[in-house]
Amino acid sequence: TGYVYLWYDTKAKLFYLGGHHGKVEDSYVCSNAMMKRAYSKRPETFRFRVLEYVYDGTKSLRECEQKWLNMIEEDQLYWTHQYAQQK
């Protein structure tokens, strides 16, 4: 059992979308270092939403995650923003 989730940083105006095996109640935030740093400094500026629950295993979770990722422009995502700043 898992879910696809979306974080929105209201200050940076960036999204973080991911998939997690587990329950929403297990306090998982994400795996992205930049996003986790920002969240630890100012959690009040973030909004969280579960987009879809997935019950079929890792492959289904990743496919579902990709479906949702395809709906967001790359320059609005945390890891794309981070990569662009490093160049």
Short mmCIF file of C-alpha atoms in Angstrom, two decimals:
data_model
loop_
_atom_site.label_atom_id
_atom_site.label_comp_id
_atom_site.label_asym_id
_atom_site.label_seq_id
_atom_site.Cartn_x
_atom_site.Cartn_y
_atom_site.Cartn_z
CA THR A 1 0.00 0.00 0.00
CA GLY A 2 1.26 3.46 -0.84
CA TYR A 3 0.26 6.85 -2.13
CA VAL A 4 1.28 9.63 -4.49
CA TYR A 5 1.57 12.96 -2.70
CA LEU A 6 2.10 16.60 -3.54
CA TRP A 7 3.80 19.28 -1.47
CA TYR A 8 3.45 22.93 -2.44
CA ASP A 9 5.89 25.49 -1.08
CA THR A 10 3.85 28.70 -0.84
CA LYS A 11 6.99 30.83 -0.43
CA ALA A 12 9.14 29.44 -3.27
CA LYS A 13 6.08 28.66 -5.43
CA LEU A 14 7.41 25.16 -6.20
CA PHE A 15 5.88 21.70 -6.11
CA TYR A 16 7.33 18.44 -4.91
CA LEU A 17 5.56 15.31 -6.07
CA GLY A 18 6.50 11.84 -4.93
CA GLY A 19 5.34 8.37 -4.14
CA HIS A 20 5.68 6.59 -0.80
CA HIS A 21 5.12 3.01 0.30
CA GLY A 22 3.51 3.29 3.67
CA LYS A 23 0.78 5.22 5.43
CA VAL A 24 0.21 8.95 5.48
CA GLU A 25 0.39 8.79 9.27
CA ASP A 26 4.04 7.59 9.27
CA SER A 27 5.30 11.22 9.01
CA TYR A 28 7.26 10.70 5.78
CA VAL A 29 8.09 14.04 4.13
CA CYS A 30 10.15 13.29 0.99
CA SER A 31 13.57 12.19 -0.28
CA ASN A 32 14.73 15.47 -1.88
CA ALA A 33 17.44 17.24 0.17
CA MET A 34 16.53 20.77 -0.97
CA MET A 35 12.86 20.24 -0.22
CA LYS A 36 13.56 18.66 3.18
CA ARG A 37 15.84 21.56 4.18
CA ALA A 38 13.21 24.13 3.26
CA TYR A 39 10.49 22.16 5.04
CA SER A 40 12.55 21.80 8.23
CA LYS A 41 13.15 25.58 8.32
CA ARG A 42 9.58 26.71 7.59
CA PRO A 43 6.99 23.91 7.67
CA GLU A 44 4.19 26.46 7.98
CA THR A 45 4.73 27.55 4.34
CA PHE A 46 4.06 24.06 2.94
CA ARG A 47 0.77 22.45 1.95
CA PHE A 48 0.40 18.68 1.62
CA ARG A 49 -2.13 16.63 -0.34
CA VAL A 50 -2.49 12.95 -1.15
CA LEU A 51 -3.29 12.73 -4.86
CA GLU A 52 -3.96 9.02 -5.14
CA TYR A 53 -3.69 5.84 -3.10
CA VAL A 54 -2.02 2.86 -4.79
CA TYR A 55 -2.52 -0.75 -3.68
CA ASP A 56 -0.68 -2.76 -6.37
CA GLY A 57 3.03 -2.49 -5.48
CA THR A 58 6.09 -0.54 -6.55
CA LYS A 59 5.56 -0.64 -10.31
CA SER A 60 2.00 0.68 -10.02
CA LEU A 61 3.12 3.36 -7.57
CA ARG A 62 5.85 4.61 -9.95
CA GLU A 63 3.46 4.60 -12.92
CA CYS A 64 0.91 6.57 -10.94
CA GLU A 65 3.60 9.01 -9.80
CA GLN A 66 4.70 9.55 -13.41
CA LYS A 67 1.11 10.16 -14.51
CA TRP A 68 0.83 13.00 -11.99
CA LEU A 69 4.33 14.34 -12.76
CA ASN A 70 3.33 14.72 -16.38
CA MET A 71 0.74 17.29 -15.28
CA ILE A 72 3.28 19.71 -13.76
CA GLU A 73 5.67 21.92 -15.70
CA GLU A 74 9.29 20.94 -15.00
CA ASP A 75 10.32 24.46 -13.94
CA GLN A 76 7.73 24.29 -11.14
CA LEU A 77 9.30 21.24 -9.50
CA TYR A 78 11.85 21.30 -6.67
CA TRP A 79 14.43 18.97 -8.24
CA THR A 80 14.33 20.74 -11.62
CA HIS A 81 14.75 24.09 -9.90
CA GLN A 82 17.67 22.72 -7.87
CA TYR A 83 19.35 21.25 -10.99
CA ALA A 84 19.01 24.53 -12.91
CA GLN A 85 20.66 26.48 -10.08
CA GLN A 86 23.68 24.14 -10.13
CA LYS A 87 24.40 24.73 -13.83
#
